[in-house]
Amino acid sequence: MSSRSSARLGRSIALHLFLTPLALIWLFPLWMMVVFSTMPDNGIFSPGIELLPHGNFMDNFNNLQRDTDFVGAIGISVSVAVTYTFLSVLLTSMAGWALARYRFFGKGVVVAIILGTITLPYAVVLIPQFIMVARDFKLANTWIALIVPPLFNSLGVLFMRQSFSMMPDDLFDAARVEGVKEWRIFLFVALPLARPMLAALAIILFLASWNNYLWPLLINSQPGSMTAPVALGTLIGLTKVSWGGIMAGAVMLTVPMLIVFVLLQRHFIAGIAAGAVK
C-alpha cells in the first residue's frame, strides 16, 4: 500500500472515529422516543434509566387511536402533504422559470420582494392570514385552508430560479427555433433537466407540511379535520397527559420520514449541490 493510500485510510478512520460518537448523540433522543413509546404512562417517569424497549406499544397506540382517531389524522396529513408538495413545486418552478428566463419591467424589484419575505417572521403574517382565510373567505376547517395559504414558498422560488439560471441558453433557443411553444419547453425540457433540484425541493416541502403544527392548529379546530401533529397535541390536557400515546404517535410520525429521507438522501444531496453551484 502506498503512502498516499495509507494517509487517506488514516484520515478516513480518524473522521469516522470523530463522527460516530456525534451520530450516536444525535440518535440517542430518537432511540429514547422509541423506548418511551413502549412504556406505560407512569413508566416514563421511573427513577431508573431504561434503554431497552418494553411491550406496551400496542396498548399506547390503542389508547391514542381511541382518543384521537390517529389513523384518520395520518391519512389527512398524508393527503395534505402530498397535494401541497405537488402544487407548491409546480408553482415555485413556474415562478423560478419566469424569473430566470424572462426579461420584464420590475424583475429586480420582484426578486427583492421575494428575498424580503424570507426575513419576515411567520408570526407577523399568521394573524392577518388567519383573519383573511377564516373570517373573510370563511374557509376554516377545510382542506383549502390547509393547502392554499402556504403554497407560495419564497425559498423554493429562489432555489428553482437558481437552478434554471444554470441551464444553457442555447438549449432553449434551439427549441424555440424549432417552433416549440414556451409551455412545452418548460414542461418537457426544463423540468426534466431540473429533476434533482425538484426532488430536493419536494422533500423539503413535504417535510415542512408534514411537521406543520401552528397553522393547522389555528385553522382546523374540528376533530375530524385535524392533522396528525395537531391530534397529538390534544393528548396534553389540563389534568392528564397521555405520554405513552404521544410517544407512540411521535414514533409513527418520525420513523417513516427517516426511512424516506435515508432512501432518497442521494437525490436530496444531489439536488442541493446542483442548486448551489453556479
mmCIF file of C-alpha atoms in Angstrom:
data_model
loop_
_atom_site.group_PDB
_atom_site.id
_atom_site.type_symbol
_atom_site.label_atom_id
_atom_site.label_comp_id
_atom_site.label_asym_id
_atom_site.label_seq_id
_atom_site.Cartn_x
_atom_site.Cartn_y
_atom_site.Cartn_z
ATOM 1 C CA MET A 1 0.000 0.000 0.000
ATOM 2 C CA SER A 2 1.403 3.384 -0.998
ATOM 3 C CA SER A 3 1.983 6.188 1.466
ATOM 4 C CA ARG A 4 -0.796 8.226 -0.152
ATOM 5 C CA SER A 5 -3.300 5.396 0.259
ATOM 6 C CA SER A 6 -2.216 4.871 3.864
ATOM 7 C CA ALA A 7 -2.676 8.564 4.615
ATOM 8 C CA ARG A 8 -6.138 8.532 3.008
ATOM 9 C CA LEU A 9 -7.111 5.454 5.037
ATOM 10 C CA GLY A 10 -5.855 7.059 8.218
ATOM 11 C CA ARG A 11 -7.861 10.223 7.581
ATOM 12 C CA SER A 12 -10.959 8.151 6.875
ATOM 13 C CA ILE A 13 -10.567 6.180 10.113
ATOM 14 C CA ALA A 14 -9.971 9.346 12.130
ATOM 15 C CA LEU A 15 -13.023 11.007 10.565
ATOM 16 C CA HIS A 16 -15.232 8.024 11.382
ATOM 17 C CA LEU A 17 -13.911 7.871 14.934
ATOM 18 C CA PHE A 18 -14.824 11.534 15.339
ATOM 19 C CA LEU A 19 -18.245 11.413 13.655
ATOM 20 C CA THR A 20 -19.530 8.139 15.129
ATOM 21 C CA PRO A 21 -19.939 9.499 18.707
ATOM 22 C CA LEU A 22 -21.645 12.594 17.303
ATOM 23 C CA ALA A 23 -24.040 10.414 15.310
ATOM 24 C CA LEU A 24 -24.825 8.356 18.430
ATOM 25 C CA ILE A 25 -25.503 11.540 20.421
ATOM 26 C CA TRP A 26 -27.903 12.710 17.686
ATOM 27 C CA LEU A 27 -29.650 9.322 17.505
ATOM 28 C CA PHE A 28 -29.965 8.828 21.266
ATOM 29 C CA PRO A 29 -33.083 11.054 21.717
ATOM 30 C CA LEU A 30 -34.775 9.242 18.838
ATOM 31 C CA TRP A 31 -33.979 5.892 20.421
ATOM 32 C CA MET A 32 -35.338 7.068 23.767
ATOM 33 C CA MET A 33 -38.524 8.189 21.998
ATOM 34 C CA VAL A 34 -38.913 4.620 20.710
ATOM 35 C CA VAL A 35 -38.247 3.224 24.201
ATOM 36 C CA PHE A 36 -40.761 5.599 25.828
ATOM 37 C CA SER A 37 -43.387 4.629 23.252
ATOM 38 C CA THR A 38 -43.233 1.042 24.568
ATOM 39 C CA MET A 39 -43.642 2.029 28.238
ATOM 40 C CA PRO A 40 -46.800 2.861 30.222
ATOM 41 C CA ASP A 41 -47.509 6.472 31.112
ATOM 42 C CA ASN A 42 -46.079 6.218 34.612
ATOM 43 C CA GLY A 43 -43.052 4.261 33.392
ATOM 44 C CA ILE A 44 -41.629 7.288 31.620
ATOM 45 C CA PHE A 45 -41.036 8.982 34.981
ATOM 46 C CA SER A 46 -39.472 5.955 36.673
ATOM 47 C CA PRO A 47 -36.263 6.803 38.583
ATOM 48 C CA GLY A 48 -34.165 4.280 36.665
ATOM 49 C CA ILE A 49 -32.851 4.787 33.121
ATOM 50 C CA GLU A 50 -34.467 2.386 30.665
ATOM 51 C CA LEU A 51 -32.558 1.798 27.447
ATOM 52 C CA LEU A 52 -34.421 -1.234 26.087
ATOM 53 C CA PRO A 53 -37.982 -1.317 24.683
ATOM 54 C CA HIS A 54 -40.854 -2.757 26.711
ATOM 55 C CA GLY A 55 -44.074 -4.327 25.493
ATOM 56 C CA ASN A 56 -46.715 -1.594 25.807
ATOM 57 C CA PHE A 57 -46.533 -0.051 22.345
ATOM 58 C CA MET A 58 -49.819 -1.535 21.116
ATOM 59 C CA ASP A 59 -51.597 -0.502 24.318
ATOM 60 C CA ASN A 60 -50.329 3.063 23.886
ATOM 61 C CA PHE A 61 -51.338 3.051 20.236
ATOM 62 C CA ASN A 62 -54.813 1.722 21.013
ATOM 63 C CA ASN A 63 -55.291 4.474 23.591
ATOM 64 C CA LEU A 64 -54.035 7.019 21.054
ATOM 65 C CA GLN A 65 -56.421 5.746 18.390
ATOM 66 C CA ARG A 66 -59.337 5.722 20.818
ATOM 67 C CA ASP A 67 -58.736 9.305 21.924
ATOM 68 C CA THR A 68 -57.813 10.950 18.595
ATOM 69 C CA ASP A 69 -58.576 8.659 15.606
ATOM 70 C CA PHE A 70 -54.875 8.949 14.830
ATOM 71 C CA VAL A 71 -55.003 6.732 11.742
ATOM 72 C CA GLY A 72 -57.526 9.097 10.159
ATOM 73 C CA ALA A 73 -55.383 12.083 11.163
ATOM 74 C CA ILE A 74 -52.367 10.477 9.477
ATOM 75 C CA GLY A 75 -54.449 9.989 6.345
ATOM 76 C CA ILE A 76 -55.329 13.691 6.376
ATOM 77 C CA SER A 77 -51.667 14.635 6.910
ATOM 78 C CA VAL A 78 -50.523 12.432 4.027
ATOM 79 C CA SER A 79 -53.177 13.779 1.660
ATOM 80 C CA VAL A 80 -52.490 17.401 2.590
ATOM 81 C CA ALA A 81 -48.698 16.997 2.398
ATOM 82 C CA VAL A 82 -48.771 15.244 -0.990
ATOM 83 C CA THR A 83 -51.195 17.758 -2.510
ATOM 84 C CA TYR A 84 -49.325 20.717 -1.056
ATOM 85 C CA THR A 85 -45.960 19.404 -2.242
ATOM 86 C CA PHE A 86 -47.148 18.800 -5.796
ATOM 87 C CA LEU A 87 -48.850 22.185 -6.167
ATOM 88 C CA SER A 88 -46.086 24.122 -4.413
ATOM 89 C CA VAL A 89 -43.324 22.505 -6.503
ATOM 90 C CA LEU A 90 -45.278 23.311 -9.662
ATOM 91 C CA LEU A 91 -45.949 26.942 -8.700
ATOM 92 C CA THR A 92 -42.446 27.644 -7.396
ATOM 93 C CA SER A 93 -40.966 26.065 -10.530
ATOM 94 C CA MET A 94 -43.108 28.261 -12.769
ATOM 95 C CA ALA A 95 -42.148 31.371 -10.794
ATOM 96 C CA GLY A 96 -38.485 30.401 -10.794
ATOM 97 C CA TRP A 97 -38.597 29.784 -14.560
ATOM 98 C CA ALA A 98 -40.112 33.201 -15.202
ATOM 99 C CA LEU A 99 -37.563 34.980 -13.008
ATOM 100 C CA ALA A 100 -34.639 33.086 -14.531
ATOM 101 C CA ARG A 101 -35.516 33.125 -18.243
ATOM 102 C CA TYR A 102 -37.730 36.106 -18.988
ATOM 103 C CA ARG A 103 -36.967 39.810 -19.011
ATOM 104 C CA PHE A 104 -39.694 42.146 -17.828
ATOM 105 C CA PHE A 105 -40.052 45.524 -16.147
ATOM 106 C CA GLY A 106 -39.633 45.369 -12.379
ATOM 107 C CA LYS A 107 -37.961 41.963 -12.339
ATOM 108 C CA GLY A 108 -35.309 43.122 -9.859
ATOM 109 C CA VAL A 109 -37.988 44.560 -7.589
ATOM 110 C CA VAL A 110 -39.892 41.262 -7.616
ATOM 111 C CA VAL A 111 -36.750 39.323 -6.671
ATOM 112 C CA ALA A 112 -36.000 41.823 -3.899
ATOM 113 C CA ILE A 113 -39.537 41.483 -2.507
ATOM 114 C CA ILE A 114 -39.264 37.687 -2.519
ATOM 115 C CA LEU A 115 -35.940 37.935 -0.714
ATOM 116 C CA GLY A 116 -37.514 40.306 1.782
ATOM 117 C CA THR A 117 -40.335 37.917 2.610
ATOM 118 C CA ILE A 118 -37.778 35.340 3.780
ATOM 119 C CA THR A 119 -36.683 37.708 6.557
ATOM 120 C CA LEU A 120 -40.222 38.120 7.919
ATOM 121 C CA PRO A 121 -41.052 36.000 10.983
ATOM 122 C CA TYR A 122 -44.018 33.739 10.403
ATOM 123 C CA ALA A 123 -45.790 35.247 13.415
ATOM 124 C CA VAL A 124 -46.016 38.576 11.553
ATOM 125 C CA VAL A 125 -48.275 37.175 8.827
ATOM 126 C CA LEU A 126 -50.025 34.490 10.862
ATOM 127 C CA ILE A 127 -52.836 36.580 12.359
ATOM 128 C CA PRO A 128 -53.648 38.563 9.161
ATOM 129 C CA GLN A 129 -53.599 35.303 7.207
ATOM 130 C CA PHE A 130 -55.946 33.658 9.702
ATOM 131 C CA ILE A 131 -58.378 36.611 9.625
ATOM 132 C CA MET A 132 -58.414 36.638 5.828
ATOM 133 C CA VAL A 133 -58.929 32.887 5.453
ATOM 134 C CA ALA A 134 -61.301 32.249 8.360
ATOM 135 C CA ARG A 135 -63.353 35.469 8.536
ATOM 136 C CA ASP A 136 -63.257 36.961 5.042
ATOM 137 C CA PHE A 137 -63.181 33.796 2.904
ATOM 138 C CA LYS A 138 -64.931 31.569 5.500
ATOM 139 C CA LEU A 139 -62.660 28.624 4.684
ATOM 140 C CA ALA A 140 -61.924 27.455 8.236
ATOM 141 C CA ASN A 141 -61.981 23.677 8.756
ATOM 142 C CA THR A 142 -61.471 22.964 5.055
ATOM 143 C CA TRP A 143 -58.640 21.363 3.116
ATOM 144 C CA ILE A 144 -58.330 24.524 1.034
ATOM 145 C CA ALA A 145 -57.360 26.440 4.168
ATOM 146 C CA LEU A 146 -54.704 23.858 4.963
ATOM 147 C CA ILE A 147 -53.155 23.697 1.494
ATOM 148 C CA VAL A 148 -53.567 27.011 -0.332
ATOM 149 C CA PRO A 149 -52.258 29.737 2.065
ATOM 150 C CA PRO A 150 -48.735 28.224 2.461
ATOM 151 C CA LEU A 151 -48.390 27.352 -1.258
ATOM 152 C CA PHE A 152 -46.104 30.236 -2.205
ATOM 153 C CA ASN A 153 -42.663 29.371 -0.865
ATOM 154 C CA SER A 154 -40.075 32.130 -1.280
ATOM 155 C CA LEU A 155 -37.130 29.839 -0.694
ATOM 156 C CA GLY A 156 -38.447 27.391 -3.288
ATOM 157 C CA VAL A 157 -38.855 30.171 -5.878
ATOM 158 C CA LEU A 158 -35.286 31.389 -5.376
ATOM 159 C CA PHE A 159 -33.966 27.822 -5.373
ATOM 160 C CA MET A 160 -35.648 26.992 -8.687
ATOM 161 C CA ARG A 161 -34.616 30.361 -10.142
ATOM 162 C CA GLN A 162 -31.014 29.490 -9.394
ATOM 163 C CA SER A 163 -31.471 26.016 -10.874
ATOM 164 C CA PHE A 164 -32.954 27.270 -14.147
ATOM 165 C CA SER A 165 -30.317 30.011 -14.407
ATOM 166 C CA MET A 166 -27.612 27.335 -14.531
ATOM 167 C CA MET A 167 -29.042 25.723 -17.658
ATOM 168 C CA PRO A 168 -27.577 26.635 -21.073
ATOM 169 C CA ASP A 169 -29.477 29.244 -23.080
ATOM 170 C CA ASP A 170 -28.619 27.529 -26.381
ATOM 171 C CA LEU A 171 -30.757 24.517 -25.475
ATOM 172 C CA PHE A 172 -33.910 26.588 -25.057
ATOM 173 C CA ASP A 173 -33.114 28.831 -28.035
ATOM 174 C CA ALA A 174 -32.812 25.743 -30.229
ATOM 175 C CA ALA A 175 -36.220 24.557 -29.067
ATOM 176 C CA ARG A 176 -37.742 27.957 -29.857
ATOM 177 C CA VAL A 177 -36.191 27.918 -33.338
ATOM 178 C CA GLU A 178 -37.876 24.543 -33.889
ATOM 179 C CA GLY A 179 -41.212 26.163 -33.045
ATOM 180 C CA VAL A 180 -41.710 24.555 -29.652
ATOM 181 C CA LYS A 181 -44.113 26.551 -27.507
ATOM 182 C CA GLU A 182 -42.950 28.022 -24.215
ATOM 183 C CA TRP A 183 -45.077 25.785 -22.021
ATOM 184 C CA ARG A 184 -43.710 22.691 -23.740
ATOM 185 C CA ILE A 185 -40.148 23.939 -23.287
ATOM 186 C CA PHE A 186 -40.845 24.377 -19.592
ATOM 187 C CA LEU A 187 -42.575 21.019 -19.101
ATOM 188 C CA PHE A 188 -40.545 18.748 -21.380
ATOM 189 C CA VAL A 189 -37.108 20.380 -21.491
ATOM 190 C CA ALA A 190 -36.509 22.459 -18.362
ATOM 191 C CA LEU A 191 -38.261 20.325 -15.736
ATOM 192 C CA PRO A 192 -36.554 17.025 -16.733
ATOM 193 C CA LEU A 193 -33.183 18.765 -16.526
ATOM 194 C CA ALA A 194 -34.088 20.102 -13.083
ATOM 195 C CA ARG A 195 -35.152 16.704 -11.746
ATOM 196 C CA PRO A 196 -32.542 16.520 -8.918
ATOM 197 C CA MET A 197 -33.432 20.030 -7.751
ATOM 198 C CA LEU A 198 -37.148 19.229 -7.942
ATOM 199 C CA ALA A 199 -36.599 16.108 -5.829
ATOM 200 C CA ALA A 200 -34.705 18.079 -3.179
ATOM 201 C CA LEU A 201 -37.364 20.802 -3.113
ATOM 202 C CA ALA A 202 -40.158 18.224 -2.908
ATOM 203 C CA ILE A 203 -38.525 16.564 0.111
ATOM 204 C CA ILE A 204 -38.140 19.916 1.900
ATOM 205 C CA LEU A 205 -41.719 20.988 1.196
ATOM 206 C CA PHE A 206 -43.202 17.614 2.125
ATOM 207 C CA LEU A 207 -41.403 17.583 5.465
ATOM 208 C CA ALA A 208 -42.440 21.192 6.115
ATOM 209 C CA SER A 209 -46.096 20.318 5.522
ATOM 210 C CA TRP A 210 -45.832 17.041 7.442
ATOM 211 C CA ASN A 211 -44.407 18.773 10.534
ATOM 212 C CA ASN A 212 -46.560 21.909 10.322
ATOM 213 C CA TYR A 213 -48.409 22.417 13.600
ATOM 214 C CA LEU A 214 -49.293 26.050 14.234
ATOM 215 C CA TRP A 215 -51.322 26.857 11.103
ATOM 216 C CA PRO A 216 -53.381 23.613 11.099
ATOM 217 C CA LEU A 217 -53.997 24.145 14.826
ATOM 218 C CA LEU A 218 -55.464 27.599 14.193
ATOM 219 C CA ILE A 219 -57.458 26.991 11.026
ATOM 220 C CA ASN A 220 -58.807 23.455 11.622
ATOM 221 C CA SER A 221 -60.317 23.009 15.067
ATOM 222 C CA GLN A 222 -62.812 20.217 14.363
ATOM 223 C CA PRO A 223 -61.695 16.724 15.455
ATOM 224 C CA GLY A 224 -62.492 15.143 12.102
ATOM 225 C CA SER A 225 -60.245 17.529 10.162
ATOM 226 C CA MET A 226 -57.148 17.602 12.370
ATOM 227 C CA THR A 227 -53.736 16.701 11.014
ATOM 228 C CA ALA A 228 -51.593 14.191 12.910
ATOM 229 C CA PRO A 229 -49.390 16.715 14.815
ATOM 230 C CA VAL A 230 -52.487 18.607 15.969
ATOM 231 C CA ALA A 231 -54.162 15.366 17.011
ATOM 232 C CA LEU A 232 -51.111 14.533 19.129
ATOM 233 C CA GLY A 233 -51.344 17.926 20.774
ATOM 234 C CA THR A 234 -54.864 17.177 22.004
ATOM 235 C CA LEU A 235 -53.454 14.488 24.311
ATOM 236 C CA ILE A 236 -51.957 17.202 26.517
ATOM 237 C CA GLY A 237 -54.764 18.108 28.903
ATOM 238 C CA LEU A 238 -55.018 20.292 31.985
ATOM 239 C CA THR A 239 -55.067 17.389 34.427
ATOM 240 C CA LYS A 240 -53.817 14.422 32.382
ATOM 241 C CA VAL A 241 -51.147 13.911 29.741
ATOM 242 C CA SER A 242 -51.044 10.649 27.800
ATOM 243 C CA TRP A 243 -47.267 10.413 27.454
ATOM 244 C CA GLY A 244 -47.338 6.863 26.123
ATOM 245 C CA GLY A 245 -49.805 7.802 23.389
ATOM 246 C CA ILE A 246 -47.803 10.920 22.497
ATOM 247 C CA MET A 247 -44.591 8.928 22.171
ATOM 248 C CA ALA A 248 -46.306 6.196 20.132
ATOM 249 C CA GLY A 249 -47.724 8.819 17.775
ATOM 250 C CA ALA A 250 -44.364 10.593 17.549
ATOM 251 C CA VAL A 251 -42.722 7.321 16.524
ATOM 252 C CA MET A 252 -45.354 6.759 13.842
ATOM 253 C CA LEU A 253 -44.767 10.285 12.514
ATOM 254 C CA THR A 254 -40.964 10.236 12.692
ATOM 255 C CA VAL A 255 -39.797 6.782 11.652
ATOM 256 C CA PRO A 256 -41.432 6.745 8.172
ATOM 257 C CA MET A 257 -39.937 10.165 7.414
ATOM 258 C CA LEU A 258 -36.482 8.984 8.469
ATOM 259 C CA ILE A 259 -36.801 5.936 6.221
ATOM 260 C CA VAL A 260 -37.921 8.077 3.273
ATOM 261 C CA PHE A 261 -35.057 10.507 3.822
ATOM 262 C CA VAL A 262 -32.469 7.703 4.038
ATOM 263 C CA LEU A 263 -33.782 6.157 0.820
ATOM 264 C CA LEU A 264 -33.863 9.498 -1.023
ATOM 265 C CA GLN A 265 -30.809 11.171 0.502
ATOM 266 C CA ARG A 266 -28.776 10.791 -2.699
ATOM 267 C CA HIS A 267 -31.388 12.748 -4.649
ATOM 268 C CA PHE A 268 -31.621 15.328 -1.871
ATOM 269 C CA ILE A 269 -27.857 15.874 -1.674
ATOM 270 C CA ALA A 270 -27.531 15.923 -5.473
ATOM 271 C CA GLY A 271 -30.311 18.484 -5.786
ATOM 272 C CA ILE A 272 -28.917 20.754 -3.071
ATOM 273 C CA ALA A 273 -25.422 20.552 -4.545
ATOM 274 C CA ALA A 274 -26.655 21.192 -8.077
ATOM 275 C CA GLY A 275 -28.744 24.159 -6.994
ATOM 276 C CA ALA A 276 -25.890 25.680 -5.009
ATOM 277 C CA VAL A 277 -23.274 25.655 -7.764
ATOM 278 C CA LYS A 278 -23.379 28.422 -10.319
#
